[in-house]
PDB file of C-alpha atoms and ligand atoms in Angstrom:
ATOM      1  CA  MET A   1      39.285 290.712  88.740  1.00 45.00           C
ATOM      2  CA  ALA A   2      38.533 287.583  90.740  1.00 46.00           C
ATOM      3  CA  GLY A   3      35.111 287.203  89.167  1.00 46.00           C
ATOM      4  CA  MET A   4      36.571 286.792  85.700  1.00 51.00           C
ATOM      5  CA  VAL A   5      37.774 283.249  86.332  1.00 50.00           C
ATOM      6  CA  ALA A   6      35.156 280.593  87.001  1.00 49.00           C
ATOM      7  CA  PRO A   7      35.106 279.016  90.497  1.00 48.00           C
ATOM      8  CA  ARG A   8      35.770 275.543  89.099  1.00 49.00           C
ATOM      9  CA  GLU A   9      39.254 276.817  88.279  1.00 42.00           C
ATOM     10  CA  ALA A  10      39.844 277.593  91.951  1.00 48.00           C
ATOM     11  CA  SER A  11      42.512 274.959  92.553  1.00 76.00           C
ATOM     12  CA  ARG A  12      44.485 275.579  89.397  1.00 90.00           C
ATOM     13  CA  ARG A  13      48.219 276.016  89.632  1.00 95.00           C
ATOM     14  CA  ALA A  14      50.208 278.728  87.940  1.00 97.00           C
ATOM     15  CA  LEU A  15      53.939 279.154  87.497  1.00 98.00           C
ATOM     16  CA  ILE A  16      55.091 282.736  87.025  1.00 98.00           C
ATOM     17  CA  VAL A  17      58.426 283.045  85.230  1.00 98.00           C
ATOM     18  CA  GLU A  18      59.556 286.645  85.262  1.00 97.00           C
ATOM     19  CA  ASP A  19      62.760 288.391  86.362  1.00 96.00           C
ATOM     20  CA  GLU A  20      61.119 291.753  87.020  1.00 95.00           C
ATOM     21  CA  ALA A  21      59.904 291.600  90.619  1.00 95.00           C
ATOM     22  CA  SER A  22      57.223 294.265  90.136  1.00 94.00           C
ATOM     23  CA  ILE A  23      55.555 292.406  87.260  1.00 95.00           C
ATOM     24  CA  ARG A  24      55.875 289.090  89.104  1.00 96.00           C
ATOM     25  CA  GLU A  25      54.150 290.635  92.094  1.00 95.00           C
ATOM     26  CA  ILE A  26      51.212 292.039  90.087  1.00 94.00           C
ATOM     27  CA  VAL A  27      50.721 288.761  88.217  1.00 96.00           C
ATOM     28  CA  ARG A  28      50.937 286.744  91.431  1.00 96.00           C
ATOM     29  CA  LEU A  29      48.465 289.011  93.221  1.00 95.00           C
ATOM     30  CA  HIS A  30      45.824 288.827  90.522  1.00 94.00           C
ATOM     31  CA  LEU A  31      46.184 285.122  89.866  1.00 95.00           C
ATOM     32  CA  SER A  32      45.851 284.499  93.613  1.00 94.00           C
ATOM     33  CA  LEU A  33      42.744 286.676  93.741  1.00 91.00           C
ATOM     34  CA  ALA A  34      41.369 284.563  90.902  1.00 90.00           C
ATOM     35  CA  GLY A  35      41.940 281.443  93.002  1.00 90.00           C
ATOM     36  CA  PHE A  36      45.200 280.184  91.541  1.00 93.00           C
ATOM     37  CA  GLU A  37      47.840 278.538  93.640  1.00 95.00           C
ATOM     38  CA  THR A  38      50.935 280.378  92.412  1.00 96.00           C
ATOM     39  CA  GLU A  39      54.649 279.775  92.340  1.00 97.00           C
ATOM     40  CA  GLU A  40      57.299 282.196  91.116  1.00 97.00           C
ATOM     41  CA  VAL A  41      60.726 281.843  89.578  1.00 97.00           C
ATOM     42  CA  ALA A  42      62.979 284.591  88.262  1.00 97.00           C
ATOM     43  CA  ASP A  43      65.106 282.851  85.639  1.00 96.00           C
ATOM     44  CA  GLY A  44      64.865 280.304  82.845  1.00 96.00           C
ATOM     45  CA  ARG A  45      66.888 277.547  84.467  1.00 96.00           C
ATOM     46  CA  ALA A  46      64.751 277.570  87.616  1.00 97.00           C
ATOM     47  CA  ALA A  47      61.678 277.498  85.367  1.00 97.00           C
ATOM     48  CA  LEU A  48      62.961 274.421  83.506  1.00 96.00           C
ATOM     49  CA  ASP A  49      63.566 272.670  86.841  1.00 96.00           C
ATOM     50  CA  ARG A  50      60.066 273.367  88.107  1.00 96.00           C
ATOM     51  CA  LEU A  51      58.437 272.472  84.789  1.00 96.00           C
ATOM     52  CA  ARG A  52      60.269 269.147  84.634  1.00 95.00           C
ATOM     53  CA  THR A  53      59.009 267.984  88.013  1.00 93.00           C
ATOM     54  CA  ASP A  54      55.548 269.471  88.592  1.00 94.00           C
ATOM     55  CA  ARG A  55      52.410 269.969  86.571  1.00 93.00           C
ATOM     56  CA  PHE A  56      50.954 273.457  86.135  1.00 95.00           C
ATOM     57  CA  ASP A  57      47.717 274.550  84.494  1.00 93.00           C
ATOM     58  CA  LEU A  58      49.103 277.915  83.508  1.00 95.00           C
ATOM     59  CA  VAL A  59      52.598 279.207  82.860  1.00 97.00           C
ATOM     60  CA  VAL A  60      53.096 282.953  82.588  1.00 97.00           C
ATOM     61  CA  LEU A  61      56.393 283.148  80.786  1.00 96.00           C
ATOM     62  CA  ASP A  62      58.541 286.215  80.167  1.00 94.00           C
ATOM     63  CA  VAL A  63      60.607 286.009  76.954  1.00 91.00           C
ATOM     64  CA  MET A  64      63.639 287.991  78.100  1.00 90.00           C
ATOM     65  CA  LEU A  65      65.023 286.089  81.061  1.00 92.00           C
ATOM     66  CA  PRO A  66      68.504 285.716  82.537  1.00 92.00           C
ATOM     67  CA  GLY A  67      70.205 282.432  81.637  1.00 90.00           C
ATOM     68  CA  VAL A  68      67.730 280.553  79.483  1.00 93.00           C
ATOM     69  CA  ASP A  69      65.204 282.654  77.543  1.00 92.00           C
ATOM     70  CA  GLY A  70      61.436 282.120  77.562  1.00 92.00           C
ATOM     71  CA  ILE A  71      61.286 280.784  73.992  1.00 90.00           C
ATOM     72  CA  THR A  72      63.720 278.000  74.900  1.00 92.00           C
ATOM     73  CA  VAL A  73      61.807 277.252  78.102  1.00 95.00           C
ATOM     74  CA  CYS A  74      58.569 277.013  76.134  1.00 93.00           C
ATOM     75  CA  ARG A  75      60.043 274.693  73.489  1.00 90.00           C
ATOM     76  CA  ALA A  76      61.482 272.475  76.211  1.00 93.00           C
ATOM     77  CA  MET A  77      58.203 272.155  78.124  1.00 92.00           C
ATOM     78  CA  ARG A  78      56.286 271.410  74.913  1.00 87.00           C
ATOM     79  CA  SER A  79      58.732 268.705  73.848  1.00 87.00           C
ATOM     80  CA  GLY A  80      57.896 266.431  76.781  1.00 86.00           C
ATOM     81  CA  GLY A  81      57.256 266.131  80.490  1.00 89.00           C
ATOM     82  CA  PRO A  82      54.296 267.012  82.691  1.00 91.00           C
ATOM     83  CA  ASN A  83      53.620 270.427  81.135  1.00 92.00           C
ATOM     84  CA  GLN A  84      53.356 269.556  77.489  1.00 87.00           C
ATOM     85  CA  ARG A  85      49.750 270.748  77.467  1.00 84.00           C
ATOM     86  CA  ALA A  86      49.841 273.486  80.077  1.00 89.00           C
ATOM     87  CA  GLY A  87      48.456 276.867  79.033  1.00 90.00           C
ATOM     88  CA  VAL A  88      51.278 279.280  78.196  1.00 91.00           C
ATOM     89  CA  LEU A  89      50.862 283.050  78.180  1.00 92.00           C
ATOM     90  CA  MET A  90      54.034 284.662  76.968  1.00 90.00           C
ATOM     91  CA  LEU A  91      55.075 288.137  78.024  1.00 91.00           C
ATOM     92  CA  THR A  92      57.034 290.073  75.411  1.00 85.00           C
ATOM     93  CA  ALA A  93      58.734 293.419  75.753  1.00 79.00           C
ATOM     94  CA  ARG A  94      58.250 294.495  72.169  1.00 67.00           C
ATOM     95  CA  ASP A  95      55.159 294.440  70.033  1.00 62.00           C
ATOM     96  CA  THR A  96      56.928 293.231  66.916  1.00 62.00           C
ATOM     97  CA  GLU A  97      55.632 290.623  64.543  1.00 60.00           C
ATOM     98  CA  PRO A  98      58.747 288.358  64.601  1.00 62.00           C
ATOM     99  CA  ASP A  99      58.462 288.144  68.390  1.00 63.00           C
ATOM    100  CA  LYS A 100      54.823 287.098  68.193  1.00 65.00           C
ATOM    101  CA  VAL A 101      55.581 284.550  65.491  1.00 66.00           C
ATOM    102  CA  ILE A 102      58.503 283.029  67.367  1.00 70.00           C
ATOM    103  CA  GLY A 103      56.524 283.022  70.609  1.00 68.00           C
ATOM    104  CA  LEU A 104      53.546 281.219  69.113  1.00 71.00           C
ATOM    105  CA  GLU A 105      55.744 278.841  67.122  1.00 73.00           C
ATOM    106  CA  SER A 106      57.591 277.839  70.245  1.00 78.00           C
ATOM    107  CA  GLY A 107      54.264 276.603  71.603  1.00 79.00           C
ATOM    108  CA  ALA A 108      52.852 279.568  73.527  1.00 84.00           C
ATOM    109  CA  ASP A 109      49.054 279.835  73.397  1.00 82.00           C
ATOM    110  CA  ASP A 110      48.965 283.592  73.518  1.00 82.00           C
ATOM    111  CA  TYR A 111      51.226 286.533  74.161  1.00 82.00           C
ATOM    112  CA  LEU A 112      50.880 289.853  75.894  1.00 85.00           C
ATOM    113  CA  THR A 113      53.093 292.856  75.270  1.00 84.00           C
ATOM    114  CA  LYS A 114      54.460 294.710  78.264  1.00 86.00           C
ATOM    115  CA  PRO A 115      53.292 296.992  79.740  1.00 85.00           C
ATOM    116  CA  PHE A 116      49.839 295.445  80.048  1.00 87.00           C
ATOM    117  CA  GLY A 117      46.785 296.157  82.162  1.00 87.00           C
ATOM    118  CA  VAL A 118      45.512 293.742  84.775  1.00 89.00           C
ATOM    119  CA  ARG A 119      42.104 293.493  83.123  1.00 87.00           C
ATOM    120  CA  GLU A 120      43.692 292.535  79.789  1.00 86.00           C
ATOM    121  CA  PHE A 121      45.966 290.034  81.507  1.00 91.00           C
ATOM    122  CA  MET A 122      43.123 288.256  83.305  1.00 89.00           C
ATOM    123  CA  ALA A 123      40.971 288.230  80.171  1.00 85.00           C
ATOM    124  CA  ARG A 124      43.791 286.468  78.271  1.00 85.00           C
ATOM    125  CA  VAL A 125      44.279 283.965  81.082  1.00 90.00           C
ATOM    126  CA  THR A 126      40.577 283.148  81.150  1.00 85.00           C
ATOM    127  CA  ALA A 127      40.356 282.761  77.368  1.00 79.00           C
ATOM    128  CA  LEU A 128      43.508 280.667  77.250  1.00 81.00           C
ATOM    129  CA  LEU A 129      42.355 278.235  79.924  1.00 81.00           C
ATOM    130  CA  ARG A 130      38.934 277.942  78.312  1.00 74.00           C
ATOM    131  CA  ARG A 131      40.661 276.945  75.068  1.00 66.00           C
ATOM    132  CA  ALA A 132      43.064 274.627  76.882  1.00 62.00           C
ATOM    133  CA  SER A 133      40.211 272.740  78.538  1.00 59.00           C
ATOM    134  CA  GLY A 134      38.862 272.030  75.056  1.00 50.00           C
ATOM    135  CA  GLY A 135      41.971 269.914  74.410  1.00 41.00           C
ATOM    136  CA  LEU A 136      45.163 271.725  73.463  1.00 37.00           C
ATOM    137  CA  SER A 137      46.755 268.751  71.792  1.00 37.00           C
ATOM    138  CA  GLU A 138      44.365 268.544  68.855  1.00 38.00           C
ATOM    139  CA  PRO A 139      45.330 271.021  66.164  1.00 38.00           C
ATOM    140  CA  ASP A 140      41.681 271.586  65.278  1.00 35.00           C
ATOM    141  CA  ARG A 141      40.898 272.537  68.841  1.00 38.00           C
ATOM    142  CA  THR A 142      43.603 275.108  69.492  1.00 39.00           C
ATOM    143  CA  LYS A 143      40.707 277.523  69.896  1.00 43.00           C
ATOM    144  CA  THR A 144      37.197 276.475  70.632  1.00 51.00           C
ATOM    145  CA  GLY A 145      34.440 278.634  69.330  1.00 76.00           C
ATOM    146  CA  ILE A 146      33.253 279.950  66.061  1.00 79.00           C
ATOM    147  CA  VAL A 147      35.557 282.230  64.123  1.00 81.00           C
ATOM    148  CA  THR A 148      34.069 284.842  61.846  1.00 80.00           C
ATOM    149  CA  SER A 149      35.379 287.456  59.482  1.00 79.00           C
ATOM    150  CA  ALA A 150      33.516 289.544  56.928  1.00 78.00           C
ATOM    151  CA  ASP A 151      33.357 286.656  54.458  1.00 88.00           C
ATOM    152  CA  VAL A 152      34.047 283.473  56.395  1.00 90.00           C
ATOM    153  CA  THR A 153      32.420 281.711  59.349  1.00 90.00           C
ATOM    154  CA  LEU A 154      34.175 278.654  60.772  1.00 90.00           C
ATOM    155  CA  ASP A 155      32.584 276.288  63.263  1.00 88.00           C
ATOM    156  CA  PRO A 156      35.246 273.965  64.686  1.00 85.00           C
ATOM    157  CA  ASP A 157      32.771 271.637  66.419  1.00 82.00           C
ATOM    158  CA  ARG A 158      30.891 270.901  63.218  1.00 83.00           C
ATOM    159  CA  ARG A 159      34.012 271.464  61.132  1.00 86.00           C
ATOM    160  CA  GLN A 160      31.821 273.597  58.967  1.00 90.00           C
ATOM    161  CA  ALA A 161      32.910 276.506  56.795  1.00 93.00           C
ATOM    162  CA  ARG A 162      30.584 279.119  55.363  1.00 92.00           C
ATOM    163  CA  VAL A 163      31.881 281.536  52.786  1.00 93.00           C
ATOM    164  CA  ARG A 164      29.666 284.544  52.115  1.00 90.00           C
ATOM    165  CA  GLY A 165      26.743 282.527  53.457  1.00 87.00           C
ATOM    166  CA  ASP A 166      27.317 279.315  51.480  1.00 91.00           C
ATOM    167  CA  LEU A 167      28.576 276.062  52.965  1.00 92.00           C
ATOM    168  CA  VAL A 168      31.922 275.107  51.459  1.00 93.00           C
ATOM    169  CA  GLU A 169      33.407 271.607  51.577  1.00 92.00           C
ATOM    170  CA  LEU A 170      36.915 271.647  52.987  1.00 91.00           C
ATOM    171  CA  THR A 171      39.305 268.789  53.618  1.00 90.00           C
ATOM    172  CA  LYS A 172      40.611 268.357  57.165  1.00 86.00           C
ATOM    173  CA  GLN A 173      43.908 270.070  56.310  1.00 88.00           C
ATOM    174  CA  GLU A 174      42.166 272.896  54.498  1.00 93.00           C
ATOM    175  CA  PHE A 175      39.848 273.520  57.435  1.00 93.00           C
ATOM    176  CA  ASP A 176      42.656 273.309  59.981  1.00 91.00           C
ATOM    177  CA  ILE A 177      44.873 275.765  58.132  1.00 94.00           C
ATOM    178  CA  LEU A 178      42.046 278.211  57.514  1.00 95.00           C
ATOM    179  CA  TYR A 179      40.894 277.961  61.123  1.00 92.00           C
ATOM    180  CA  LEU A 180      44.367 278.383  62.539  1.00 90.00           C
ATOM    181  CA  LEU A 181      45.077 281.465  60.443  1.00 92.00           C
ATOM    182  CA  ALA A 182      41.622 283.022  60.856  1.00 90.00           C
ATOM    183  CA  SER A 183      41.646 282.588  64.622  1.00 86.00           C
ATOM    184  CA  ARG A 184      44.961 284.461  64.843  1.00 83.00           C
ATOM    185  CA  ARG A 185      44.236 287.269  62.438  1.00 81.00           C
ATOM    186  CA  GLY A 186      47.242 289.253  61.305  1.00 80.00           C
ATOM    187  CA  ILE A 187      49.741 286.778  62.757  1.00 82.00           C
ATOM    188  CA  VAL A 188      52.167 285.314  60.247  1.00 84.00           C
ATOM    189  CA  PHE A 189      52.684 281.550  60.397  1.00 86.00           C
ATOM    190  CA  THR A 190      55.678 280.060  58.677  1.00 87.00           C
ATOM    191  CA  ARG A 191      55.121 276.981  56.539  1.00 88.00           C
ATOM    192  CA  ALA A 192      57.053 274.974  59.131  1.00 84.00           C
ATOM    193  CA  ALA A 193      54.719 276.203  61.885  1.00 86.00           C
ATOM    194  CA  LEU A 194      51.646 275.294  59.833  1.00 90.00           C
ATOM    195  CA  ILE A 195      53.035 271.816  59.216  1.00 88.00           C
ATOM    196  CA  ALA A 196      53.766 271.349  62.923  1.00 83.00           C
ATOM    197  CA  LYS A 197      50.307 272.497  63.990  1.00 85.00           C
ATOM    198  CA  VAL A 198      48.170 270.927  61.264  1.00 86.00           C
ATOM    199  CA  TRP A 199      49.966 267.712  60.371  1.00 84.00           C
ATOM    200  CA  GLY A 200      51.987 267.245  63.553  1.00 77.00           C
ATOM    201  CA  GLU A 201      55.729 267.090  64.103  1.00 67.00           C
ATOM    202  CA  ASP A 202      56.105 263.426  63.247  1.00 66.00           C
ATOM    203  CA  VAL A 203      54.593 263.546  59.787  1.00 70.00           C
ATOM    204  CA  TYR A 204      56.766 264.158  56.766  1.00 78.00           C
ATOM    205  CA  VAL A 205      55.198 266.988  54.818  1.00 82.00           C
ATOM    206  CA  THR A 206      57.073 269.390  52.572  1.00 86.00           C
ATOM    207  CA  GLU A 207      56.555 273.147  52.540  1.00 87.00           C
ATOM    208  CA  ARG A 208      55.304 272.752  48.985  1.00 89.00           C
ATOM    209  CA  THR A 209      52.360 270.766  50.367  1.00 90.00           C
ATOM    210  CA  VAL A 210      51.401 273.769  52.482  1.00 92.00           C
ATOM    211  CA  ASP A 211      51.509 275.991  49.406  1.00 94.00           C
ATOM    212  CA  SER A 212      49.265 273.659  47.459  1.00 93.00           C
ATOM    213  CA  VAL A 213      46.723 273.382  50.303  1.00 94.00           C
ATOM    214  CA  VAL A 214      46.667 277.183  50.580  1.00 96.00           C
ATOM    215  CA  SER A 215      46.168 277.587  46.850  1.00 95.00           C
ATOM    216  CA  ARG A 216      43.296 275.056  46.910  1.00 95.00           C
ATOM    217  CA  LEU A 217      41.820 276.948  49.839  1.00 96.00           C
ATOM    218  CA  ARG A 218      42.057 280.223  47.967  1.00 97.00           C
ATOM    219  CA  ARG A 219      40.114 278.736  45.087  1.00 96.00           C
ATOM    220  CA  LYS A 220      37.390 277.703  47.530  1.00 95.00           C
ATOM    221  CA  VAL A 221      37.127 280.828  49.665  1.00 96.00           C
ATOM    222  CA  GLU A 222      38.486 283.860  47.809  1.00 96.00           C
ATOM    223  CA  ARG A 223      36.453 285.906  45.348  1.00 95.00           C
ATOM    224  CA  ASP A 224      39.557 286.053  43.142  1.00 95.00           C
ATOM    225  CA  PRO A 225      42.095 283.337  44.040  1.00 95.00           C
ATOM    226  CA  ASP A 226      44.796 285.221  42.113  1.00 94.00           C
ATOM    227  CA  ASP A 227      44.234 288.337  44.190  1.00 94.00           C
ATOM    228  CA  PRO A 228      43.445 287.000  47.672  1.00 95.00           C
ATOM    229  CA  GLU A 229      41.782 289.272  50.195  1.00 93.00           C
ATOM    230  CA  MET A 230      41.841 286.893  53.184  1.00 93.00           C
ATOM    231  CA  LEU A 231      44.615 284.326  52.887  1.00 95.00           C
ATOM    232  CA  LEU A 232      47.618 286.553  52.378  1.00 94.00           C
ATOM    233  CA  THR A 233      51.187 285.603  51.556  1.00 92.00           C
ATOM    234  CA  ALA A 234      53.881 287.044  53.808  1.00 85.00           C
ATOM    235  CA  TRP A 235      56.707 286.988  51.287  1.00 81.00           C
ATOM    236  CA  GLY A 236      59.643 284.880  52.313  1.00 76.00           C
ATOM    237  CA  VAL A 237      57.926 283.904  55.577  1.00 82.00           C
ATOM    238  CA  GLY A 238      54.583 282.168  55.239  1.00 89.00           C
ATOM    239  CA  TYR A 239      50.909 283.004  55.417  1.00 93.00           C
ATOM    240  CA  LYS A 240      48.482 285.038  57.469  1.00 91.00           C
ATOM    241  CA  PHE A 241      44.788 285.820  57.557  1.00 91.00           C
ATOM    242  CA  VAL A 242      44.088 289.475  56.783  1.00 88.00           C
ATOM    243  CA  ASP A 243      44.070 291.534  59.970  1.00 80.00           C
ATOM    244  CA  VAL A 244      41.037 293.500  61.134  1.00 73.00           C
ATOM    245  CA  GLY A 245      40.981 296.782  59.242  1.00 69.00           C
ATOM    246  CA  GLU A 246      43.902 295.808  57.008  1.00 70.00           C
ATOM    247  CA  ALA A 247      43.482 296.904  53.402  1.00 60.00           C
ATOM    248  CA  THR A 248      44.497 294.487  50.673  1.00 57.00           C
TER     249      THR A 248
HETATM  250 CA1   CA B 301      62.459 290.064  81.549  1.00 68.61          CA
END
């Protein structure tokens, strides 16, 4: 697996937060093979201590931990300190949508459901660090690279949106919301999460604003804005971009 991470990442530091020794060992082994300098802790409190004092490029963070859980650890490291912008790959035990939503809302960049294969793990790490090096702090750069679906192509560098081949003018917020949802297909984002990621935590925006941006977006990108096929409402929760293979 060593070849999957570029040599320039050779001196990167990873913190592995996991209470299951066998998983910790596998993660440590493969990150070391990929050139990471690794450190391990087995509970949330120890993780918070390490994250407060040292900077890491990557944090592999189990959700279910003794003491302080992984979601709380992630929120804490994102709220300030040296690891505000570190790459976070969350490990979850269950493949349930609420877990994914909470994990990503707490500031994780990606999640992996246990049990996972080593190849999958390293592919996620590589993708995550590639995105992180593009500047994690900017909402419009949470993922670099062009996002495509059947009807929409989004180029974040040019901030250009094509819908069924035609260029469509989108405002910054419209583009950011569409890009965020389309790059995480099938994942539900609450209105609060969209506000935090698109407008930023310090800006006062109501959830109604999100609804009106989404409805403007639907008029620009959907064939029938009253019967959306891409920008779907998750009733009582928020919005998501239609998942691959999902019928509407
Ligand atoms: Ca655990």
